[in-house]
Short mmCIF file of C-alpha atoms and ligand atoms in Angstrom, two decimals:
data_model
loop_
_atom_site.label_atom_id
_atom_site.label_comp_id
_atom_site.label_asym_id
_atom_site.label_seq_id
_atom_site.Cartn_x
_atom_site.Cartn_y
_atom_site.Cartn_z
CA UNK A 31 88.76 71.69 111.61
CA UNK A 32 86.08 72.66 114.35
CA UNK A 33 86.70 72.18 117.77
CA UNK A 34 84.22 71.52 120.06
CA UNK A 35 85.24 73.72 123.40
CA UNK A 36 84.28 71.84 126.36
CA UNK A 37 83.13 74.32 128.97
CA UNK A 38 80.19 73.78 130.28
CA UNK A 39 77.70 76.34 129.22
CA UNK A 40 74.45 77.61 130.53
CA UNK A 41 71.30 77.39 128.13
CA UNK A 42 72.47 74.50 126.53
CA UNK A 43 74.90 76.20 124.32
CA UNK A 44 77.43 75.03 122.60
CA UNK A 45 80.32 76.07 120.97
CA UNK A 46 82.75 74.93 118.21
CA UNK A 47 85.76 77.20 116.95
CA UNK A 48 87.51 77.07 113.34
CA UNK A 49 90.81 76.41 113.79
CA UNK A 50 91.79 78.56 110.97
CA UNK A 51 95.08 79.15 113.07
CA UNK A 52 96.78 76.20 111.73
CA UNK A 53 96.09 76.06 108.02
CA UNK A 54 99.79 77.49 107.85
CA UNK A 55 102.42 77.19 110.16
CA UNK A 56 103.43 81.14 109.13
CA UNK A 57 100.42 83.20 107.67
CA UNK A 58 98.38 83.63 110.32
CA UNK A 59 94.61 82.15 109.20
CA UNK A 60 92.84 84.98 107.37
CA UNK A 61 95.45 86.71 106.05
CA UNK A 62 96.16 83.46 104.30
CA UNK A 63 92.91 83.17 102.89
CA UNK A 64 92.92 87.09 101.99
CA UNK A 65 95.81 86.80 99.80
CA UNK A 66 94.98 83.71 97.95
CA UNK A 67 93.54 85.16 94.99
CA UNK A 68 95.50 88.70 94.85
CA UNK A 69 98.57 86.32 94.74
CA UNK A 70 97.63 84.32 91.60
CA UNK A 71 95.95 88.49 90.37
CA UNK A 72 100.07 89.44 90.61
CA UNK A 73 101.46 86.42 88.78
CA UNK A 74 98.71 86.72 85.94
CA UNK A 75 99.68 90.52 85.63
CA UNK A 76 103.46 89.41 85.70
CA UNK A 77 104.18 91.31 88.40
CA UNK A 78 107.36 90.49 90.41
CA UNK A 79 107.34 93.04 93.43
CA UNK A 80 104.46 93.14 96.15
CA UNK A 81 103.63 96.51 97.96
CA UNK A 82 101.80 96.66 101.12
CA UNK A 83 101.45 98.36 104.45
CA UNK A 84 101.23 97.84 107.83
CA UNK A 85 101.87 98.66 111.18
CA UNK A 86 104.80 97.34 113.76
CA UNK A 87 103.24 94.03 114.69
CA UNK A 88 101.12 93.57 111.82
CA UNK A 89 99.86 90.19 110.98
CA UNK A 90 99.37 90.89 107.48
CA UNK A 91 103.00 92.37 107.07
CA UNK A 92 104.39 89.05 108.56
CA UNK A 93 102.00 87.37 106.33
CA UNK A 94 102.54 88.85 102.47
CA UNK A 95 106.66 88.33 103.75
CA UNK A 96 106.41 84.95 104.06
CA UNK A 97 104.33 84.64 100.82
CA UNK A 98 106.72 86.30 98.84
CA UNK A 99 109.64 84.38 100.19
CA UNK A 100 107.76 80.99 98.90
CA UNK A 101 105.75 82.64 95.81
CA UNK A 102 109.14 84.24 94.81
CA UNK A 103 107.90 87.93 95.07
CA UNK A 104 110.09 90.79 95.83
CA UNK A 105 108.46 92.33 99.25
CA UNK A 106 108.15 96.10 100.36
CA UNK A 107 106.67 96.57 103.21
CA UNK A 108 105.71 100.41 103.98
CA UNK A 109 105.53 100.87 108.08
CA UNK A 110 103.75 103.11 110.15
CA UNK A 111 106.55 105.05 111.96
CA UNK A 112 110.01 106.54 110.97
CA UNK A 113 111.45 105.61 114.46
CA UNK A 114 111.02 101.95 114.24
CA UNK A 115 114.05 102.21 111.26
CA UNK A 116 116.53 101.33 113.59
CA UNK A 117 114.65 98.43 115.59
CA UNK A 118 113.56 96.04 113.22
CA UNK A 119 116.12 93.19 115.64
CA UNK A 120 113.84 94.31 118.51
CA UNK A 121 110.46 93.87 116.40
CA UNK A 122 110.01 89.89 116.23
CA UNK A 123 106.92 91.12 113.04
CA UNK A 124 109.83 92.96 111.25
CA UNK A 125 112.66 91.21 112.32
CA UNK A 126 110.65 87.86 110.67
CA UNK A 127 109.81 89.69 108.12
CA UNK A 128 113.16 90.84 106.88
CA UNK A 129 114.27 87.37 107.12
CA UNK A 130 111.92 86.51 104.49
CA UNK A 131 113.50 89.50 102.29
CA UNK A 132 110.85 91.88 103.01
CA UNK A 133 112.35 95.55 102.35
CA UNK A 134 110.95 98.36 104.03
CA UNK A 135 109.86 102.08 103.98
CA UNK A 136 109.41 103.94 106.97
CA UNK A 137 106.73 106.45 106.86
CA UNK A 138 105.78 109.19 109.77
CA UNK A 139 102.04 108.65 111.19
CA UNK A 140 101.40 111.81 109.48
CA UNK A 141 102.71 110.04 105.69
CA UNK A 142 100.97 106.67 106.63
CA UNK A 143 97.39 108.85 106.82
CA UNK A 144 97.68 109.40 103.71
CA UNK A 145 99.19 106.52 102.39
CA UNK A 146 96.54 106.46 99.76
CA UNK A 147 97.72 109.86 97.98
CA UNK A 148 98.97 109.67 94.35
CA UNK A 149 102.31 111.08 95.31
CA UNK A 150 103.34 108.11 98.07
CA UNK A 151 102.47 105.80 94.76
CA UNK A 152 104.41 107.59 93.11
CA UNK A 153 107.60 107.94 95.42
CA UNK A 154 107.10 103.92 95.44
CA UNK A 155 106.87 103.13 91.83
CA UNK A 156 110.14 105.65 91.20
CA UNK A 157 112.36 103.78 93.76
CA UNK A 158 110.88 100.29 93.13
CA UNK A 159 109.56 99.63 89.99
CA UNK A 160 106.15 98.33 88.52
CA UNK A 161 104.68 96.84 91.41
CA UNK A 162 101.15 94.76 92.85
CA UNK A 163 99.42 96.42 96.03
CA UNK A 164 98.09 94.98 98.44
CA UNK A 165 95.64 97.29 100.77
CA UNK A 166 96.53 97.66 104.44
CA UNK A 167 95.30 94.67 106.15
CA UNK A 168 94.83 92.56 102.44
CA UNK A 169 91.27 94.12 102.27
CA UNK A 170 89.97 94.04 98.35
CA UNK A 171 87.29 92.66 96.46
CA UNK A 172 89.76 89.37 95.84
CA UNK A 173 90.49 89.12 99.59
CA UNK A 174 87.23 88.90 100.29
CA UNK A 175 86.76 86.04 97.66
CA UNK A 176 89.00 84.07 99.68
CA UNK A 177 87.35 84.69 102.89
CA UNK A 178 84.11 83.06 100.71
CA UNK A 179 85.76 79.83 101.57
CA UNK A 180 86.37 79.91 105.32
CA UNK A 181 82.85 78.37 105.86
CA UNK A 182 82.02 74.95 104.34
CA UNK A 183 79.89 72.74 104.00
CA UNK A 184 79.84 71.17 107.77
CA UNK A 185 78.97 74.10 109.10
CA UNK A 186 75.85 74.31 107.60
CA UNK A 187 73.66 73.68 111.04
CA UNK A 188 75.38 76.72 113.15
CA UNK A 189 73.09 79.18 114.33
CA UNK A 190 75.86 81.70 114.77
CA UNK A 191 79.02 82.65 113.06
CA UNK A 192 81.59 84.77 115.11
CA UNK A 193 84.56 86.66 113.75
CA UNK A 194 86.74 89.14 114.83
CA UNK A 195 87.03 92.47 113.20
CA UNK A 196 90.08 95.10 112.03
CA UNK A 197 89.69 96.23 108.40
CA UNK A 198 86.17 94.07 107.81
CA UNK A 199 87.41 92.41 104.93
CA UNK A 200 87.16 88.51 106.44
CA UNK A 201 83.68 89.50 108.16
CA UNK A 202 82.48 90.08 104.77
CA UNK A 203 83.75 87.03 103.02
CA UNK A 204 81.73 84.97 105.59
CA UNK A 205 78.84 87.14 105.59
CA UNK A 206 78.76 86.36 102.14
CA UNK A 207 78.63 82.95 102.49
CA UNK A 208 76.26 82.16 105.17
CA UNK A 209 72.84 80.49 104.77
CA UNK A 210 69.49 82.32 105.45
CA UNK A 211 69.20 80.58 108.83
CA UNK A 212 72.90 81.58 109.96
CA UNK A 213 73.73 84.88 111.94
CA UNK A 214 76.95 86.36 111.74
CA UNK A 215 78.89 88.61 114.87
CA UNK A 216 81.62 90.98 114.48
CA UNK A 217 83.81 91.89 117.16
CA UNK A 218 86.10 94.52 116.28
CA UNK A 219 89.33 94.87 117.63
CA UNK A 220 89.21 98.77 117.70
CA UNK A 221 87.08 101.79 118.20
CA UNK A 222 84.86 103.13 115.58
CA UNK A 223 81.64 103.53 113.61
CA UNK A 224 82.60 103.30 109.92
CA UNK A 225 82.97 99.78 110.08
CA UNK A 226 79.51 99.48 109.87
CA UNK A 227 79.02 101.07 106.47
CA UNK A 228 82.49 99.78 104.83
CA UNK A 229 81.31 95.97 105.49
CA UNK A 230 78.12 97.19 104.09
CA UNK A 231 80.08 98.30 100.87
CA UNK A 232 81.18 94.20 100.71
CA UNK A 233 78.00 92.17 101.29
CA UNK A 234 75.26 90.93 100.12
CA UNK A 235 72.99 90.11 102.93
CA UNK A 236 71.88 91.33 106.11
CA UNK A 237 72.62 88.72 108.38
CA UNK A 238 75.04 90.07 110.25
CA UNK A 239 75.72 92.67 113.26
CA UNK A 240 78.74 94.10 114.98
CA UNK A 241 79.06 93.95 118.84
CA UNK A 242 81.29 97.10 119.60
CA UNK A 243 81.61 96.53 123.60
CA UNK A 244 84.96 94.24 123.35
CA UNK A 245 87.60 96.64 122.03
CA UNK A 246 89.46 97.05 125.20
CA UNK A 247 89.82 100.44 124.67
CA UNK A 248 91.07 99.83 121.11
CA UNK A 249 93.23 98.57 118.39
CA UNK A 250 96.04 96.76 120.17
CA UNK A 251 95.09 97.81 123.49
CA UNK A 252 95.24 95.37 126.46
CA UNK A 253 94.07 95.05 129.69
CA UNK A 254 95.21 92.91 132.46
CA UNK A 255 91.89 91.27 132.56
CA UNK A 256 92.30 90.77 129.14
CA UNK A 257 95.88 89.03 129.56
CA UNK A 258 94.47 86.75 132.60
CA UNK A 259 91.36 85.43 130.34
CA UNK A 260 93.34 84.62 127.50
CA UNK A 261 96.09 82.48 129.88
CA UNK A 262 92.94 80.96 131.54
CA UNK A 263 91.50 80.13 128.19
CA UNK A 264 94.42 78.33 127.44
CA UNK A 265 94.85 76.57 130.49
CA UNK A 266 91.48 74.93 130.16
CA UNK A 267 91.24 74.68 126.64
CA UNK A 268 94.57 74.23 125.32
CA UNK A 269 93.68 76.46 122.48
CA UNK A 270 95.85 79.49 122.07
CA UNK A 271 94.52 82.82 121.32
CA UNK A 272 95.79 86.37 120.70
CA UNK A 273 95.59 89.49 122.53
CA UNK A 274 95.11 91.91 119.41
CA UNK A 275 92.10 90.09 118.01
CA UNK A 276 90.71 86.63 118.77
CA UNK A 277 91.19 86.96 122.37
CA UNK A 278 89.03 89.93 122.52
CA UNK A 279 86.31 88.12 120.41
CA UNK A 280 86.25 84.79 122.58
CA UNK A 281 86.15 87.31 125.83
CA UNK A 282 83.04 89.05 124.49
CA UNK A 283 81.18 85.54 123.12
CA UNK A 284 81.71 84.29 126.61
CA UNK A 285 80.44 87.36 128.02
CA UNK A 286 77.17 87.22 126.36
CA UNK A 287 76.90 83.63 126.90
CA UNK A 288 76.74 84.52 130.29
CA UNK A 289 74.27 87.15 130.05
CA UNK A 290 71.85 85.27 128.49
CA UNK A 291 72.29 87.07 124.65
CA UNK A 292 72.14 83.97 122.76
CA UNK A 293 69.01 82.01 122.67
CA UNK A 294 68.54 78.25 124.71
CA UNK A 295 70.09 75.94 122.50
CA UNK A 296 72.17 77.86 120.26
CA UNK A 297 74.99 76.43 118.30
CA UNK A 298 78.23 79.02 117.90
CA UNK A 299 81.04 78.72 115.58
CA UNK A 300 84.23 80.75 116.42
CA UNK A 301 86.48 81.55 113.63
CA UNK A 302 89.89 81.81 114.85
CA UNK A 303 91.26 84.07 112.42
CA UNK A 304 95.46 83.20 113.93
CA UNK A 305 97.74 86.25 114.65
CA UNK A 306 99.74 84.18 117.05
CA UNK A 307 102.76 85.89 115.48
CA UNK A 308 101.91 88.88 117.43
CA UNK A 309 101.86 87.64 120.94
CA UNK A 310 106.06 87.75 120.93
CA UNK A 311 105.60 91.22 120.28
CA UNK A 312 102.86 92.03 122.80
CA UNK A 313 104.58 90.27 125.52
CA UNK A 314 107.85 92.51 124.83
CA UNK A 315 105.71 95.37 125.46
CA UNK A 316 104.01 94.10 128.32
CA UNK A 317 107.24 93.50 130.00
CA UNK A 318 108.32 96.16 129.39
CA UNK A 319 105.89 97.88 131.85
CA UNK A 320 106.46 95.43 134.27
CA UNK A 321 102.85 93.78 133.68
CA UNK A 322 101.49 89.79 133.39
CA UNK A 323 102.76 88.03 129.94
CA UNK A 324 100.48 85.89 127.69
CA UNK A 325 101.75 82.25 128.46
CA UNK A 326 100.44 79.97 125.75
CA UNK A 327 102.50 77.89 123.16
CA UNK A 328 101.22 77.27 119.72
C1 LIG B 471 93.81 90.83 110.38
C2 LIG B 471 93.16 89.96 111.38
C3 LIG B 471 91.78 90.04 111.65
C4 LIG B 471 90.89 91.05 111.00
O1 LIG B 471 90.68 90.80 109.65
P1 LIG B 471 90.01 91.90 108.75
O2 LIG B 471 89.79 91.22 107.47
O3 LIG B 471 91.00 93.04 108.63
O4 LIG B 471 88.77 92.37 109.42
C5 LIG B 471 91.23 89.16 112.57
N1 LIG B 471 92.01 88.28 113.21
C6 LIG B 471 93.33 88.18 113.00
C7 LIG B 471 94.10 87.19 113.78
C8 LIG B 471 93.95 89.01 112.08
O5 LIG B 471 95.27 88.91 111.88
#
């Protein structure tokens, strides 16, 4: 469904957002769509246990628990952190996740570098069995099939497409399935360069860019600013939006709406990827240092 937001914008712009946040009530909006087709990949190779990793508040943990619990998959989830063992009840991503029978391995930050090594596989495959993995963030060549069908056929007459950005795999699925006349903006939620040439490595087409100035510092950083825009947002819009990745994005679209980047009568269409999940934990963490909490109710 797009939703027209009614602010009223200079240049005659207008903008719509995909409300991709409530295909599912529990897998946040893109990671739905990511694991579409490695789901039905696992069944046809009769696999019964899923393997993935993540990081404390990860959407994409939350996401492959919940599909397990319904798809009847065994779930491992392997976490960035040994110290986080003992606090899963204080982690409302694990704690959900464990509910939906999600096992875990803690891993140091040193391990979870370099996750990707033979010998973490395996470690894995001695203690659990055969199993299906799933990349860090659900990024593979099937995620990015599903991400093909975010975009349909109403949203053919969009000038721009905007998305926000962690591993690149969603960018890509869209990128892949705009028309010649149809832009496409990244914003990524972190710091870094190699974004660039790994979305490269997954499209077909050049119609696309990646605006680097909205990381707030980077991946799951927050500002105050940050906090106040997305309460504001919600306020006037009644659309809720969260602080790791969409709220970032809608920040920076607005931003350049007001400085005059997009062109006098441009049509924009917001993608909002979910990751609502992740506001519970944010605001334990915000509290924690005595600052403003995201108040919005999805
Ligand atoms: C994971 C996620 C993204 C980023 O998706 P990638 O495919 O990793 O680029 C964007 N928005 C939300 C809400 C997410 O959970």
């Amino acid at each position: 469904m797009n939703q027209q937001i009614l602010i009223d914008f200079p240049n005659h712009i207008s903008v719509y957002i995909k409300r991709e946040d409530l295909i599912h009530p529990f897998i946040s909006g893109n990671k739905f769509r990511k694991l579409k087709y490695n789901l039905l990949e696992a069944k046809k190779e009769n696999a019964t246990t899923l393997v993935t990793f993540g990081g404390a508040y990860s959407n994409h943990i939350a996401a492959v628990a919940f599909a397990g619990k319904e798809q009847h998959f065994k779930t491992i989830g392997v976490i960035r952190g040994e110290e986080l063992a003992t606090k899963i009840q204080e982690n409302p991503t694990l704690k959900f996740a464990q509910e939906c029978g999600m096992q875990f391995e803690f891993i140091t930050r040193e391990a979870y570098r370099s996750k990707d090594d033979e010998k973490l596989m395996t470690d894995l495959r001695t203690k659990w069995g055969a199993f299906y993995l799933i990349p860090e963030g659900g990024t593979n060549a099937l995620a990015i099939s599903g991400c093909e069908e975010i975009l349909t056929p109403e949203d053919a007459n969009f000038d721009y497409v905007c998305c926000a950005v962690g591993t690149g795999g969603t960018i890509s699925g869209i990128i892949n399935s705009v028309l010649p006349h149809q832009k496409v903006l990244g914003f990524p939620a972190l710091k870094g360069d190699f974004l660039q040439d790994e979305i490269s490595t997954f499209v077909q087409n050049s119609h696309w860019s990646l605006i680097q100035d909205y990381h707030f510092g980077g991946y799951g950083k927050v500002t105050t600013e940050l906090i106040a825009f997305i309460n504001h947002f919600y306020q006037k819009n009644a659309i809720p939006l969260d602080p790791i990745y969409t709220g970032k994005m809608m920040y920076g679209i607005l931003d350049l709406i007001e400085k005059n980047y997009f062109p006098e009568n441009s049509t924009i269409l917001v993608i909002h990827t979910g990751g609502l999940q992740g506001v519970a934990g944010m605001n334990i963490k915000l509290k924690n240092k005595n600052l403003p909490l995201i108040q919005i109710h999805d």
